[in-house]
PDB file of C-alpha atoms in Angstrom:
ATOM      1  CA  MET A   1    -128.216 139.247 243.020  1.00 70.00           C
ATOM      2  CA  LEU A   2    -131.603 139.721 243.153  1.00 78.00           C
ATOM      3  CA  GLN A   3    -131.248 140.885 246.219  1.00 89.00           C
ATOM      4  CA  GLU A   4    -129.076 143.622 245.250  1.00 92.00           C
ATOM      5  CA  GLY A   5    -131.397 144.331 242.363  1.00 93.00           C
ATOM      6  CA  ALA A   6    -130.120 142.050 239.395  1.00 94.00           C
ATOM      7  CA  ASN A   7    -132.845 140.450 237.398  1.00 95.00           C
ATOM      8  CA  VAL A   8    -132.475 136.774 236.098  1.00 95.00           C
ATOM      9  CA  VAL A   9    -134.064 136.958 232.494  1.00 96.00           C
ATOM     10  CA  LEU A  10    -133.264 133.194 231.720  1.00 95.00           C
ATOM     11  CA  ASP A  11    -133.021 130.774 234.485  1.00 94.00           C
ATOM     12  CA  GLY A  12    -131.389 127.521 234.334  1.00 93.00           C
ATOM     13  CA  SER A  13    -131.497 126.314 237.969  1.00 90.00           C
ATOM     14  CA  ASP A  14    -134.079 123.925 237.413  1.00 90.00           C
ATOM     15  CA  ILE A  15    -132.448 121.968 234.211  1.00 92.00           C
ATOM     16  CA  VAL A  16    -132.341 118.251 234.654  1.00 92.00           C
ATOM     17  CA  VAL A  17    -130.108 116.186 232.212  1.00 93.00           C
ATOM     18  CA  PRO A  18    -131.618 112.928 230.910  1.00 95.00           C
ATOM     19  CA  GLY A  19    -129.504 110.053 232.881  1.00 96.00           C
ATOM     20  CA  PHE A  20    -128.164 112.401 235.158  1.00 95.00           C
ATOM     21  CA  GLU A  21    -131.033 113.560 237.214  1.00 92.00           C
ATOM     22  CA  ASN A  22    -129.409 113.453 240.424  1.00 92.00           C
ATOM     23  CA  GLY A  23    -126.371 115.589 238.958  1.00 90.00           C
ATOM     24  CA  TYR A  24    -125.516 119.059 239.708  1.00 90.00           C
ATOM     25  CA  PHE A  25    -125.938 120.887 236.369  1.00 91.00           C
ATOM     26  CA  VAL A  26    -126.834 124.871 235.353  1.00 91.00           C
ATOM     27  CA  GLY A  27    -128.741 125.460 232.225  1.00 93.00           C
ATOM     28  CA  PRO A  28    -128.127 128.825 230.568  1.00 93.00           C
ATOM     29  CA  THR A  29    -128.352 131.596 232.493  1.00 93.00           C
ATOM     30  CA  VAL A  30    -128.747 135.544 231.738  1.00 93.00           C
ATOM     31  CA  ILE A  31    -128.739 137.954 234.554  1.00 94.00           C
ATOM     32  CA  THR A  32    -129.312 142.036 233.970  1.00 95.00           C
ATOM     33  CA  GLY A  33    -129.086 144.686 235.913  1.00 95.00           C
ATOM     34  CA  VAL A  34    -125.856 144.288 237.385  1.00 94.00           C
ATOM     35  CA  LYS A  35    -124.012 147.112 238.699  1.00 93.00           C
ATOM     36  CA  PRO A  36    -120.154 147.076 240.320  1.00 91.00           C
ATOM     37  CA  HIS A  37    -121.173 147.021 243.807  1.00 92.00           C
ATOM     38  CA  MET A  38    -123.192 143.673 243.115  1.00 93.00           C
ATOM     39  CA  THR A  39    -121.655 140.259 244.837  1.00 92.00           C
ATOM     40  CA  CYS A  40    -122.045 138.938 240.872  1.00 89.00           C
ATOM     41  CA  TYR A  41    -119.978 141.684 239.820  1.00 89.00           C
ATOM     42  CA  LYS A  42    -117.528 141.028 242.061  1.00 89.00           C
ATOM     43  CA  ASN A  43    -116.680 136.609 241.778  1.00 88.00           C
ATOM     44  CA  GLU A  44    -115.951 134.852 238.388  1.00 85.00           C
ATOM     45  CA  PHE A  45    -118.423 133.001 236.983  1.00 80.00           C
ATOM     46  CA  PHE A  46    -117.646 130.161 234.173  1.00 78.00           C
ATOM     47  CA  GLY A  47    -120.314 127.892 232.849  1.00 78.00           C
ATOM     48  CA  PRO A  48    -123.629 128.841 230.963  1.00 88.00           C
ATOM     49  CA  VAL A  49    -123.994 132.175 232.975  1.00 89.00           C
ATOM     50  CA  LEU A  50    -123.730 135.489 231.543  1.00 87.00           C
ATOM     51  CA  LEU A  51    -124.214 138.611 233.255  1.00 88.00           C
ATOM     52  CA  LEU A  52    -125.078 141.844 231.298  1.00 89.00           C
ATOM     53  CA  MET A  53    -124.050 145.501 232.594  1.00 89.00           C
ATOM     54  CA  GLU A  54    -125.040 148.556 230.973  1.00 90.00           C
ATOM     55  CA  ALA A  55    -122.742 151.473 230.357  1.00 92.00           C
ATOM     56  CA  GLU A  56    -123.249 155.108 228.962  1.00 94.00           C
ATOM     57  CA  THR A  57    -120.292 155.329 227.003  1.00 95.00           C
ATOM     58  CA  LEU A  58    -117.271 152.786 225.858  1.00 96.00           C
ATOM     59  CA  ASN A  59    -114.984 154.708 228.293  1.00 97.00           C
ATOM     60  CA  ASP A  60    -117.397 153.935 231.228  1.00 95.00           C
ATOM     61  CA  ALA A  61    -117.995 150.263 229.720  1.00 93.00           C
ATOM     62  CA  THR A  62    -113.927 150.097 229.308  1.00 96.00           C
ATOM     63  CA  ASP A  63    -114.002 151.437 233.293  1.00 95.00           C
ATOM     64  CA  ILE A  64    -116.201 148.870 234.306  1.00 93.00           C
ATOM     65  CA  LEU A  65    -114.501 146.138 232.560  1.00 92.00           C
ATOM     66  CA  ASN A  66    -110.660 147.141 234.135  1.00 94.00           C
ATOM     67  CA  ASN A  67    -111.831 147.794 237.737  1.00 93.00           C
ATOM     68  CA  ASN A  68    -113.156 144.396 238.074  1.00 90.00           C
ATOM     69  CA  PRO A  69    -110.833 142.245 239.772  1.00 89.00           C
ATOM     70  CA  TYR A  70    -110.688 139.306 237.268  1.00 86.00           C
ATOM     71  CA  GLY A  71    -110.087 139.486 233.333  1.00 83.00           C
ATOM     72  CA  ASN A  72    -110.628 136.165 231.690  1.00 82.00           C
ATOM     73  CA  GLY A  73    -112.919 137.874 228.736  1.00 84.00           C
ATOM     74  CA  SER A  74    -114.294 140.726 227.309  1.00 88.00           C
ATOM     75  CA  VAL A  75    -116.712 141.139 224.523  1.00 90.00           C
ATOM     76  CA  ILE A  76    -118.127 144.141 222.178  1.00 92.00           C
ATOM     77  CA  PHE A  77    -120.606 143.981 219.371  1.00 92.00           C
ATOM     78  CA  THR A  78    -120.012 146.939 216.826  1.00 93.00           C
ATOM     79  CA  ALA A  79    -119.945 147.899 213.262  1.00 94.00           C
ATOM     80  CA  ASN A  80    -117.375 150.626 214.081  1.00 95.00           C
ATOM     81  CA  GLY A  81    -113.613 149.413 213.622  1.00 94.00           C
ATOM     82  CA  ALA A  82    -112.627 152.153 215.375  1.00 95.00           C
ATOM     83  CA  VAL A  83    -114.580 151.646 218.010  1.00 95.00           C
ATOM     84  CA  ALA A  84    -113.376 147.565 218.324  1.00 96.00           C
ATOM     85  CA  ARG A  85    -109.248 148.628 218.024  1.00 96.00           C
ATOM     86  CA  LYS A  86    -110.079 151.297 221.067  1.00 97.00           C
ATOM     87  CA  PHE A  87    -112.086 148.403 223.039  1.00 96.00           C
ATOM     88  CA  ILE A  88    -109.040 145.984 221.962  1.00 94.00           C
ATOM     89  CA  ASN A  89    -106.256 148.245 223.413  1.00 94.00           C
ATOM     90  CA  GLU A  90    -107.796 149.538 226.211  1.00 96.00           C
ATOM     91  CA  VAL A  91    -109.680 146.361 228.246  1.00 94.00           C
ATOM     92  CA  ASP A  92    -107.270 144.177 230.287  1.00 90.00           C
ATOM     93  CA  SER A  93    -109.027 140.767 229.585  1.00 87.00           C
ATOM     94  CA  GLY A  94    -107.055 137.755 228.558  1.00 82.00           C
ATOM     95  CA  HIS A  95    -109.702 136.909 225.659  1.00 83.00           C
ATOM     96  CA  ILE A  96    -111.286 139.693 223.808  1.00 89.00           C
ATOM     97  CA  GLY A  97    -114.141 139.284 221.695  1.00 90.00           C
ATOM     98  CA  VAL A  98    -115.397 141.406 218.826  1.00 94.00           C
ATOM     99  CA  ASN A  99    -118.723 140.134 217.039  1.00 93.00           C
ATOM    100  CA  VAL A 100    -118.481 136.893 218.701  1.00 88.00           C
ATOM    101  CA  SER A 101    -120.567 135.722 221.658  1.00 79.00           C
ATOM    102  CA  VAL A 102    -117.646 133.972 223.683  1.00 75.00           C
ATOM    103  CA  PRO A 103    -114.488 134.907 223.163  1.00 76.00           C
ATOM    104  CA  ILE A 104    -112.255 131.820 223.096  1.00 74.00           C
ATOM    105  CA  PRO A 105    -109.945 131.060 220.392  1.00 67.00           C
ATOM    106  CA  VAL A 106    -109.371 127.517 218.857  1.00 64.00           C
ATOM    107  CA  PRO A 107    -107.137 125.140 221.302  1.00 58.00           C
ATOM    108  CA  MET A 108    -103.733 125.910 219.285  1.00 55.00           C
ATOM    109  CA  PHE A 109    -103.746 129.853 221.018  1.00 56.00           C
ATOM    110  CA  ALA A 110    -102.942 130.095 224.859  1.00 54.00           C
ATOM    111  CA  PHE A 111    -105.990 130.185 227.853  1.00 57.00           C
ATOM    112  CA  THR A 112    -104.948 133.983 228.302  1.00 60.00           C
ATOM    113  CA  GLY A 113    -106.771 135.254 231.378  1.00 63.00           C
ATOM    114  CA  SER A 114    -105.604 138.461 233.245  1.00 64.00           C
ATOM    115  CA  ARG A 115    -105.087 139.663 236.666  1.00 63.00           C
ATOM    116  CA  GLY A 116    -107.712 137.588 238.891  1.00 61.00           C
ATOM    117  CA  SER A 117    -108.386 134.638 236.139  1.00 63.00           C
ATOM    118  CA  PHE A 118    -105.111 133.910 235.759  1.00 61.00           C
ATOM    119  CA  ARG A 119    -103.364 130.994 237.787  1.00 57.00           C
ATOM    120  CA  GLY A 120     -99.783 129.712 237.953  1.00 62.00           C
ATOM    121  CA  ASP A 121     -96.356 131.125 236.165  1.00 60.00           C
ATOM    122  CA  LEU A 122     -97.546 130.236 232.617  1.00 58.00           C
ATOM    123  CA  ASN A 123    -100.769 129.846 229.897  1.00 56.00           C
ATOM    124  CA  TYR A 124    -100.237 126.084 228.674  1.00 53.00           C
ATOM    125  CA  SER A 125    -100.163 126.211 225.095  1.00 48.00           C
ATOM    126  CA  GLY A 126     -99.563 129.080 222.668  1.00 47.00           C
ATOM    127  CA  ARG A 127     -96.381 131.394 222.319  1.00 54.00           C
ATOM    128  CA  SER A 128     -96.760 132.194 226.228  1.00 58.00           C
ATOM    129  CA  GLY A 129     -94.511 129.313 226.825  1.00 58.00           C
ATOM    130  CA  LEU A 130     -91.800 131.090 225.195  1.00 60.00           C
ATOM    131  CA  GLN A 131     -92.998 134.476 226.406  1.00 65.00           C
ATOM    132  CA  PHE A 132     -92.466 133.644 230.281  1.00 62.00           C
ATOM    133  CA  HIS A 133     -94.219 136.673 231.802  1.00 54.00           C
ATOM    134  CA  THR A 134     -95.798 138.557 229.038  1.00 61.00           C
ATOM    135  CA  GLN A 135     -99.545 138.979 229.495  1.00 62.00           C
ATOM    136  CA  LEU A 136    -100.666 138.074 226.516  1.00 68.00           C
ATOM    137  CA  LYS A 137    -104.047 139.216 224.509  1.00 77.00           C
ATOM    138  CA  THR A 138    -106.180 137.178 222.386  1.00 81.00           C
ATOM    139  CA  VAL A 139    -108.632 138.994 219.809  1.00 83.00           C
ATOM    140  CA  THR A 140    -111.277 137.039 217.957  1.00 80.00           C
ATOM    141  CA  GLN A 141    -113.157 139.387 215.585  1.00 80.00           C
ATOM    142  CA  HIS A 142    -116.291 138.670 212.875  1.00 77.00           C
ATOM    143  CA  TRP A 143    -117.054 141.167 210.812  1.00 78.00           C
ATOM    144  CA  GLY A 144    -119.848 141.221 207.875  1.00 74.00           C
ATOM    145  CA  GLU A 145    -120.812 143.456 205.127  1.00 74.00           C
ATOM    146  CA  ASN A 146    -123.405 144.474 207.494  1.00 74.00           C
ATOM    147  CA  LEU A 147    -123.759 143.948 211.416  1.00 69.00           C
ATOM    148  CA  ALA A 148    -127.672 144.172 211.275  1.00 69.00           C
ATOM    149  CA  ASP A 149    -127.948 141.169 209.090  1.00 65.00           C
ATOM    150  CA  MET A 150    -125.213 138.815 210.513  1.00 65.00           C
ATOM    151  CA  ARG A 151    -126.533 135.646 211.980  1.00 66.00           C
ATOM    152  CA  ARG A 152    -126.198 135.844 215.320  1.00 64.00           C
ATOM    153  CA  GLN A 153    -123.746 132.752 216.107  1.00 62.00           C
ATOM    154  CA  VAL A 154    -123.650 130.984 219.575  1.00 60.00           C
ATOM    155  CA  SER A 155    -121.547 128.038 218.789  1.00 63.00           C
ATOM    156  CA  PHE A 156    -117.888 127.634 218.070  1.00 63.00           C
ATOM    157  CA  PRO A 157    -117.309 128.370 214.009  1.00 58.00           C
ATOM    158  CA  GLU A 158    -116.974 125.548 212.106  1.00 59.00           C
TER     159      GLU A 158
END
């Protein structure tokens, strides 16, 4: 990643978990400057690793997301409902987030990864057990009176 031009702005590679000093853990990691030709864009990351990419327009961002071989989750932060709706309808990800940091819903909804992020015949829970080979999209949104005044939330809602 670094050799390809990405920047690690938060490095969680040297985390030590008390009581598990010999374990293999990765702390929160944020990587910026990611481009479509980079290895980190072409691989699927899980855990506390966030890859950040920049786009000039919403259409450019949609193309970046839809051209990736994976489709687990995608997030947009916006105060514009029309922009959110366009993002929801045009991005091919199993989990869509609007104004939430992690687009994963409560457990009664299916794990709805898309494209290379999906394995097996069916999602294990939710409507997909009934909707056999239908690709679902779960949307998680958080709206407030003024997006600038909204409290940042990086945990699951209570």
